[in-house]
Amino acid sequence: MSIELLLSIGGLALLDTLSPATIGVTVYLLLTETKSLASRLLIYLLTVAGFYFSVGVMLMLGMGVLLDSVASLFQSRAVSWVIFIMGVGLFIASFYSPQKGNTELPRPKSKSRFFSMVALGFTTALIEVGTAFPYFAAIGLMTTADLTPYQWLPVMSGYNLIMVLPSLILFMLYLLFGRMMQRPLERLQMSIAKQSGSVLSWVLCIVGLILIANSLDYL
């Protein structure tokens, strides 16, 4: 596994830390939850990360079976052109994506139960999985690199850990500073609601550039 591949996947994982829904729900729980906050937030984040990890494993295994018969295609000029065009398309789309995001973030209907946190985690993951361009791009890079499960499983685990790391950092800051975090969290909540569209634009732009860069070797 090359350093270049790890850096590309790491960069995509950092992009996924900008998830407005996951961070938004975390901030909401920190601002409103008073009892069993640690356990409920942990259940929520584990559900989100577990969902993405499961989707990633299924995609990697499915793609792996497909690659057994068409492995050479992913290093062919035709497929490289397809990846290149997709990258250009995402890059161009980044300039036309809506700049005003949806201000409605998922909210737990009942924070007193274990299943409500699990349901909230699944809701968040389902909302974002359709636009998880960095994650799908990372899976594509690992697939084209023809990694073995012993190689891509720890990489994917690390990716999902990085993805929820901002929420864990916010929680640690909340534990350290308590009520001093009230005002910063409120400002962050408002900023997330207003800037989710621009975040998507940046993500599309960077993922497009990464796909373009990784397709040039075979053009």
PDB file of C-alpha atoms in Angstrom:
ATOM      1  CA  MET A   1       0.000   0.000   0.000  1.00  0.00           C
ATOM      2  CA  SER A   2       1.564   3.282  -1.111  1.00  0.00           C
ATOM      3  CA  ILE A   3       1.944   6.424   0.980  1.00  0.00           C
ATOM      4  CA  GLU A   4       0.225   8.349  -1.814  1.00  0.00           C
ATOM      5  CA  LEU A   5      -2.858   6.133  -1.528  1.00  0.00           C
ATOM      6  CA  LEU A   6      -2.979   6.511   2.262  1.00  0.00           C
ATOM      7  CA  LEU A   7      -2.653  10.291   1.967  1.00  0.00           C
ATOM      8  CA  SER A   8      -5.469  10.428  -0.582  1.00  0.00           C
ATOM      9  CA  ILE A   9      -7.763   8.307   1.608  1.00  0.00           C
ATOM     10  CA  GLY A  10      -6.777  10.302   4.688  1.00  0.00           C
ATOM     11  CA  GLY A  11      -7.629  13.530   2.907  1.00  0.00           C
ATOM     12  CA  LEU A  12     -11.032  12.142   1.925  1.00  0.00           C
ATOM     13  CA  ALA A  13     -11.626  11.066   5.536  1.00  0.00           C
ATOM     14  CA  LEU A  14     -10.884  14.614   6.691  1.00  0.00           C
ATOM     15  CA  LEU A  15     -13.447  15.877   4.191  1.00  0.00           C
ATOM     16  CA  ASP A  16     -16.016  13.547   5.728  1.00  0.00           C
ATOM     17  CA  THR A  17     -15.440  15.161   9.127  1.00  0.00           C
ATOM     18  CA  LEU A  18     -17.367  18.139   7.733  1.00  0.00           C
ATOM     19  CA  SER A  19     -20.606  16.118   7.875  1.00  0.00           C
ATOM     20  CA  PRO A  20     -23.210  18.761   8.834  1.00  0.00           C
ATOM     21  CA  ALA A  21     -25.841  16.274   9.999  1.00  0.00           C
ATOM     22  CA  THR A  22     -23.585  14.229  12.306  1.00  0.00           C
ATOM     23  CA  ILE A  23     -21.973  17.299  13.885  1.00  0.00           C
ATOM     24  CA  GLY A  24     -25.331  19.083  14.024  1.00  0.00           C
ATOM     25  CA  VAL A  25     -26.999  16.255  15.939  1.00  0.00           C
ATOM     26  CA  THR A  26     -23.986  16.017  18.258  1.00  0.00           C
ATOM     27  CA  VAL A  27     -24.230  19.738  19.042  1.00  0.00           C
ATOM     28  CA  TYR A  28     -27.977  19.389  19.596  1.00  0.00           C
ATOM     29  CA  LEU A  29     -27.448  16.568  22.098  1.00  0.00           C
ATOM     30  CA  LEU A  30     -24.722  18.510  23.914  1.00  0.00           C
ATOM     31  CA  LEU A  31     -27.005  21.527  24.225  1.00  0.00           C
ATOM     32  CA  THR A  32     -30.161  19.684  25.301  1.00  0.00           C
ATOM     33  CA  GLU A  33     -29.103  16.431  26.956  1.00  0.00           C
ATOM     34  CA  THR A  34     -28.506  16.398  30.713  1.00  0.00           C
ATOM     35  CA  LYS A  35     -28.732  12.726  31.682  1.00  0.00           C
ATOM     36  CA  SER A  36     -26.643   9.842  30.331  1.00  0.00           C
ATOM     37  CA  LEU A  37     -25.173  12.113  27.668  1.00  0.00           C
ATOM     38  CA  ALA A  38     -21.986  10.045  27.243  1.00  0.00           C
ATOM     39  CA  SER A  39     -23.748   6.727  26.653  1.00  0.00           C
ATOM     40  CA  ARG A  40     -26.381   8.178  24.333  1.00  0.00           C
ATOM     41  CA  LEU A  41     -23.888  10.120  22.261  1.00  0.00           C
ATOM     42  CA  LEU A  42     -21.622   7.066  22.038  1.00  0.00           C
ATOM     43  CA  ILE A  43     -24.530   4.880  20.862  1.00  0.00           C
ATOM     44  CA  TYR A  44     -25.419   7.486  18.254  1.00  0.00           C
ATOM     45  CA  LEU A  45     -21.860   7.795  16.902  1.00  0.00           C
ATOM     46  CA  LEU A  46     -21.293   4.029  16.920  1.00  0.00           C
ATOM     47  CA  THR A  47     -24.482   3.583  14.913  1.00  0.00           C
ATOM     48  CA  VAL A  48     -23.407   6.169  12.321  1.00  0.00           C
ATOM     49  CA  ALA A  49     -19.869   4.761  12.023  1.00  0.00           C
ATOM     50  CA  GLY A  50     -21.136   1.158  12.048  1.00  0.00           C
ATOM     51  CA  PHE A  51     -23.615   1.876   9.265  1.00  0.00           C
ATOM     52  CA  TYR A  52     -20.960   3.463   7.046  1.00  0.00           C
ATOM     53  CA  PHE A  53     -18.482   0.692   7.830  1.00  0.00           C
ATOM     54  CA  SER A  54     -21.049  -1.982   6.878  1.00  0.00           C
ATOM     55  CA  VAL A  55     -21.871  -0.194   3.619  1.00  0.00           C
ATOM     56  CA  GLY A  56     -18.158   0.095   2.864  1.00  0.00           C
ATOM     57  CA  VAL A  57     -17.480  -3.580   3.531  1.00  0.00           C
ATOM     58  CA  MET A  58     -20.378  -4.652   1.296  1.00  0.00           C
ATOM     59  CA  LEU A  59     -19.179  -2.385  -1.490  1.00  0.00           C
ATOM     60  CA  MET A  60     -15.579  -3.590  -1.185  1.00  0.00           C
ATOM     61  CA  LEU A  61     -16.600  -7.250  -1.213  1.00  0.00           C
ATOM     62  CA  GLY A  62     -18.977  -6.735  -4.100  1.00  0.00           C
ATOM     63  CA  MET A  63     -16.410  -4.818  -6.086  1.00  0.00           C
ATOM     64  CA  GLY A  64     -13.789  -7.416  -5.218  1.00  0.00           C
ATOM     65  CA  VAL A  65     -15.861 -10.183  -6.773  1.00  0.00           C
ATOM     66  CA  LEU A  66     -16.369  -8.050  -9.866  1.00  0.00           C
ATOM     67  CA  LEU A  67     -12.659  -7.271 -10.091  1.00  0.00           C
ATOM     68  CA  ASP A  68     -11.766 -10.954 -10.273  1.00  0.00           C
ATOM     69  CA  SER A  69     -13.000 -10.976 -13.856  1.00  0.00           C
ATOM     70  CA  VAL A  70     -12.442  -7.374 -14.965  1.00  0.00           C
ATOM     71  CA  ALA A  71      -9.465  -6.216 -12.888  1.00  0.00           C
ATOM     72  CA  SER A  72      -7.549  -4.950 -15.884  1.00  0.00           C
ATOM     73  CA  LEU A  73     -10.394  -2.634 -16.873  1.00  0.00           C
ATOM     74  CA  PHE A  74      -9.734  -0.365 -13.899  1.00  0.00           C
ATOM     75  CA  GLN A  75      -6.275   0.329 -15.238  1.00  0.00           C
ATOM     76  CA  SER A  76      -7.398   0.741 -18.832  1.00  0.00           C
ATOM     77  CA  ARG A  77      -7.484   4.043 -20.648  1.00  0.00           C
ATOM     78  CA  ALA A  78     -11.261   3.816 -21.234  1.00  0.00           C
ATOM     79  CA  VAL A  79     -12.121   3.407 -17.547  1.00  0.00           C
ATOM     80  CA  SER A  80      -9.571   6.061 -16.600  1.00  0.00           C
ATOM     81  CA  TRP A  81     -11.341   8.446 -18.960  1.00  0.00           C
ATOM     82  CA  VAL A  82     -14.663   7.623 -17.266  1.00  0.00           C
ATOM     83  CA  ILE A  83     -13.155   8.372 -13.833  1.00  0.00           C
ATOM     84  CA  PHE A  84     -11.573  11.534 -15.223  1.00  0.00           C
ATOM     85  CA  ILE A  85     -14.907  12.717 -16.659  1.00  0.00           C
ATOM     86  CA  MET A  86     -16.650  11.942 -13.344  1.00  0.00           C
ATOM     87  CA  GLY A  87     -14.032  14.008 -11.544  1.00  0.00           C
ATOM     88  CA  VAL A  88     -14.486  16.908 -13.961  1.00  0.00           C
ATOM     89  CA  GLY A  89     -18.259  16.594 -13.568  1.00  0.00           C
ATOM     90  CA  LEU A  90     -18.052  16.783  -9.760  1.00  0.00           C
ATOM     91  CA  PHE A  91     -15.646  19.711  -9.981  1.00  0.00           C
ATOM     92  CA  ILE A  92     -18.020  21.640 -12.262  1.00  0.00           C
ATOM     93  CA  ALA A  93     -21.052  20.668 -10.149  1.00  0.00           C
ATOM     94  CA  SER A  94     -19.358  22.164  -7.082  1.00  0.00           C
ATOM     95  CA  PHE A  95     -19.869  25.637  -8.574  1.00  0.00           C
ATOM     96  CA  TYR A  96     -23.591  25.062  -9.072  1.00  0.00           C
ATOM     97  CA  SER A  97     -24.563  23.237  -5.868  1.00  0.00           C
ATOM     98  CA  PRO A  98     -27.105  25.040  -3.650  1.00  0.00           C
ATOM     99  CA  GLN A  99     -25.363  27.415  -1.289  1.00  0.00           C
ATOM    100  CA  LYS A 100     -28.178  27.447   1.240  1.00  0.00           C
ATOM    101  CA  GLY A 101     -28.510  24.079   2.913  1.00  0.00           C
ATOM    102  CA  ASN A 102     -31.470  22.504   4.613  1.00  0.00           C
ATOM    103  CA  THR A 103     -31.669  23.938   8.124  1.00  0.00           C
ATOM    104  CA  GLU A 104     -33.655  21.002   9.437  1.00  0.00           C
ATOM    105  CA  LEU A 105     -31.315  18.524  11.094  1.00  0.00           C
ATOM    106  CA  PRO A 106     -32.408  15.141  12.483  1.00  0.00           C
ATOM    107  CA  ARG A 107     -33.732  15.325  16.038  1.00  0.00           C
ATOM    108  CA  PRO A 108     -34.270  12.444  18.474  1.00  0.00           C
ATOM    109  CA  LYS A 109     -37.945  11.882  19.146  1.00  0.00           C
ATOM    110  CA  SER A 110     -37.242  10.219  22.474  1.00  0.00           C
ATOM    111  CA  LYS A 111     -33.801  10.679  24.009  1.00  0.00           C
ATOM    112  CA  SER A 112     -34.675   8.427  26.952  1.00  0.00           C
ATOM    113  CA  ARG A 113     -34.341   5.154  25.107  1.00  0.00           C
ATOM    114  CA  PHE A 114     -31.496   3.178  23.584  1.00  0.00           C
ATOM    115  CA  PHE A 115     -33.412   2.504  20.363  1.00  0.00           C
ATOM    116  CA  SER A 116     -34.081   6.200  19.807  1.00  0.00           C
ATOM    117  CA  MET A 117     -30.319   6.832  19.581  1.00  0.00           C
ATOM    118  CA  VAL A 118     -29.878   3.890  17.222  1.00  0.00           C
ATOM    119  CA  ALA A 119     -32.782   5.123  15.066  1.00  0.00           C
ATOM    120  CA  LEU A 120     -31.314   8.634  15.086  1.00  0.00           C
ATOM    121  CA  GLY A 121     -27.944   7.276  13.973  1.00  0.00           C
ATOM    122  CA  PHE A 122     -29.522   5.348  11.105  1.00  0.00           C
ATOM    123  CA  THR A 123     -31.551   8.402  10.102  1.00  0.00           C
ATOM    124  CA  THR A 124     -28.443  10.576   9.975  1.00  0.00           C
ATOM    125  CA  ALA A 125     -26.487   7.962   8.025  1.00  0.00           C
ATOM    126  CA  LEU A 126     -29.305   7.437   5.521  1.00  0.00           C
ATOM    127  CA  ILE A 127     -29.614  11.177   4.966  1.00  0.00           C
ATOM    128  CA  GLU A 128     -25.925  11.527   4.169  1.00  0.00           C
ATOM    129  CA  VAL A 129     -24.999   8.221   2.552  1.00  0.00           C
ATOM    130  CA  GLY A 130     -26.424   9.351  -0.782  1.00  0.00           C
ATOM    131  CA  THR A 131     -24.043  12.320  -0.822  1.00  0.00           C
ATOM    132  CA  ALA A 132     -21.054  10.604   0.809  1.00  0.00           C
ATOM    133  CA  PHE A 133     -18.806  11.386  -2.147  1.00  0.00           C
ATOM    134  CA  PRO A 134     -15.512  11.260  -0.181  1.00  0.00           C
ATOM    135  CA  TYR A 135     -16.347   7.819   1.231  1.00  0.00           C
ATOM    136  CA  PHE A 136     -17.301   6.372  -2.142  1.00  0.00           C
ATOM    137  CA  ALA A 137     -14.210   7.918  -3.706  1.00  0.00           C
ATOM    138  CA  ALA A 138     -12.032   6.321  -0.991  1.00  0.00           C
ATOM    139  CA  ILE A 139     -13.658   2.938  -1.643  1.00  0.00           C
ATOM    140  CA  GLY A 140     -12.987   3.400  -5.344  1.00  0.00           C
ATOM    141  CA  LEU A 141      -9.315   4.174  -4.684  1.00  0.00           C
ATOM    142  CA  MET A 142      -8.915   1.103  -2.472  1.00  0.00           C
ATOM    143  CA  THR A 143     -10.659  -1.050  -5.068  1.00  0.00           C
ATOM    144  CA  THR A 144      -8.491   0.095  -7.966  1.00  0.00           C
ATOM    145  CA  ALA A 145      -5.389  -0.431  -5.794  1.00  0.00           C
ATOM    146  CA  ASP A 146      -6.425  -4.112  -5.494  1.00  0.00           C
ATOM    147  CA  LEU A 147      -5.935  -4.204  -1.717  1.00  0.00           C
ATOM    148  CA  THR A 148      -6.508  -7.379   0.275  1.00  0.00           C
ATOM    149  CA  PRO A 149      -9.049  -7.435   3.147  1.00  0.00           C
ATOM    150  CA  TYR A 150      -6.133  -7.397   5.598  1.00  0.00           C
ATOM    151  CA  GLN A 151      -5.118  -4.068   4.097  1.00  0.00           C
ATOM    152  CA  TRP A 152      -8.413  -2.283   3.495  1.00  0.00           C
ATOM    153  CA  LEU A 153     -10.269  -3.348   6.664  1.00  0.00           C
ATOM    154  CA  PRO A 154      -8.000  -1.371   9.055  1.00  0.00           C
ATOM    155  CA  VAL A 155      -7.916   1.543   6.601  1.00  0.00           C
ATOM    156  CA  MET A 156     -11.717   1.619   6.454  1.00  0.00           C
ATOM    157  CA  SER A 157     -11.947   1.339  10.249  1.00  0.00           C
ATOM    158  CA  GLY A 158      -9.572   4.289  10.610  1.00  0.00           C
ATOM    159  CA  TYR A 159     -11.569   6.233   8.027  1.00  0.00           C
ATOM    160  CA  ASN A 160     -14.793   5.831   9.994  1.00  0.00           C
ATOM    161  CA  LEU A 161     -13.058   6.756  13.238  1.00  0.00           C
ATOM    162  CA  ILE A 162     -11.765   9.973  11.674  1.00  0.00           C
ATOM    163  CA  MET A 163     -15.242  10.671  10.302  1.00  0.00           C
ATOM    164  CA  VAL A 164     -16.791  10.886  13.803  1.00  0.00           C
ATOM    165  CA  LEU A 165     -13.695  12.397  15.451  1.00  0.00           C
ATOM    166  CA  PRO A 166     -15.010  16.007  15.460  1.00  0.00           C
ATOM    167  CA  SER A 167     -18.061  14.893  17.437  1.00  0.00           C
ATOM    168  CA  LEU A 168     -15.832  13.128  19.964  1.00  0.00           C
ATOM    169  CA  ILE A 169     -13.633  16.233  20.244  1.00  0.00           C
ATOM    170  CA  LEU A 170     -16.692  18.412  20.850  1.00  0.00           C
ATOM    171  CA  PHE A 171     -17.803  16.026  23.582  1.00  0.00           C
ATOM    172  CA  MET A 172     -14.375  16.114  25.260  1.00  0.00           C
ATOM    173  CA  LEU A 173     -14.378  19.913  25.162  1.00  0.00           C
ATOM    174  CA  TYR A 174     -17.858  19.899  26.667  1.00  0.00           C
ATOM    175  CA  LEU A 175     -16.663  17.662  29.506  1.00  0.00           C
ATOM    176  CA  LEU A 176     -13.648  19.892  30.133  1.00  0.00           C
ATOM    177  CA  PHE A 177     -15.315  23.301  29.973  1.00  0.00           C
ATOM    178  CA  GLY A 178     -18.981  22.579  30.756  1.00  0.00           C
ATOM    179  CA  ARG A 179     -21.225  25.650  30.538  1.00  0.00           C
ATOM    180  CA  MET A 180     -18.440  27.673  28.939  1.00  0.00           C
ATOM    181  CA  MET A 181     -19.153  25.698  25.762  1.00  0.00           C
ATOM    182  CA  GLN A 182     -22.814  26.779  25.655  1.00  0.00           C
ATOM    183  CA  ARG A 183     -22.339  29.904  23.562  1.00  0.00           C
ATOM    184  CA  PRO A 184     -19.741  28.419  21.147  1.00  0.00           C
ATOM    185  CA  LEU A 185     -21.985  25.381  20.584  1.00  0.00           C
ATOM    186  CA  GLU A 186     -24.981  27.595  19.840  1.00  0.00           C
ATOM    187  CA  ARG A 187     -22.949  29.586  17.314  1.00  0.00           C
ATOM    188  CA  LEU A 188     -21.678  26.356  15.761  1.00  0.00           C
ATOM    189  CA  GLN A 189     -25.229  25.036  15.489  1.00  0.00           C
ATOM    190  CA  MET A 190     -26.350  28.152  13.624  1.00  0.00           C
ATOM    191  CA  SER A 191     -23.284  28.073  11.368  1.00  0.00           C
ATOM    192  CA  ILE A 192     -23.847  24.412  10.426  1.00  0.00           C
ATOM    193  CA  ALA A 193     -27.469  25.093   9.501  1.00  0.00           C
ATOM    194  CA  LYS A 194     -26.468  28.030   7.286  1.00  0.00           C
ATOM    195  CA  GLN A 195     -23.309  26.659   5.665  1.00  0.00           C
ATOM    196  CA  SER A 196     -24.188  23.021   4.849  1.00  0.00           C
ATOM    197  CA  GLY A 197     -24.679  23.936   1.187  1.00  0.00           C
ATOM    198  CA  SER A 198     -21.248  25.526   0.871  1.00  0.00           C
ATOM    199  CA  VAL A 199     -19.668  22.524   2.613  1.00  0.00           C
ATOM    200  CA  LEU A 200     -21.184  20.244  -0.042  1.00  0.00           C
ATOM    201  CA  SER A 201     -19.743  22.526  -2.713  1.00  0.00           C
ATOM    202  CA  TRP A 202     -16.217  22.241  -1.309  1.00  0.00           C
ATOM    203  CA  VAL A 203     -16.548  18.479  -0.926  1.00  0.00           C
ATOM    204  CA  LEU A 204     -17.649  18.069  -4.555  1.00  0.00           C
ATOM    205  CA  CYS A 205     -14.758  20.231  -5.715  1.00  0.00           C
ATOM    206  CA  ILE A 206     -12.038  18.391  -3.772  1.00  0.00           C
ATOM    207  CA  VAL A 207     -13.358  14.892  -4.529  1.00  0.00           C
ATOM    208  CA  GLY A 208     -13.495  15.820  -8.210  1.00  0.00           C
ATOM    209  CA  LEU A 209      -9.867  16.960  -8.142  1.00  0.00           C
ATOM    210  CA  ILE A 210      -8.766  13.759  -6.378  1.00  0.00           C
ATOM    211  CA  LEU A 211     -10.516  11.585  -8.960  1.00  0.00           C
ATOM    212  CA  ILE A 212      -8.917  13.585 -11.761  1.00  0.00           C
ATOM    213  CA  ALA A 213      -5.448  13.258 -10.214  1.00  0.00           C
ATOM    214  CA  ASN A 214      -5.784   9.499  -9.710  1.00  0.00           C
ATOM    215  CA  SER A 215      -6.956   8.872 -13.280  1.00  0.00           C
ATOM    216  CA  LEU A 216      -4.143  10.730 -15.046  1.00  0.00           C
ATOM    217  CA  ASP A 217      -1.619   7.869 -14.770  1.00  0.00           C
ATOM    218  CA  TYR A 218      -3.626   5.667 -17.156  1.00  0.00           C
ATOM    219  CA  LEU A 219      -4.847   8.260 -19.658  1.00  0.00           C
TER     220      LEU A 219
END
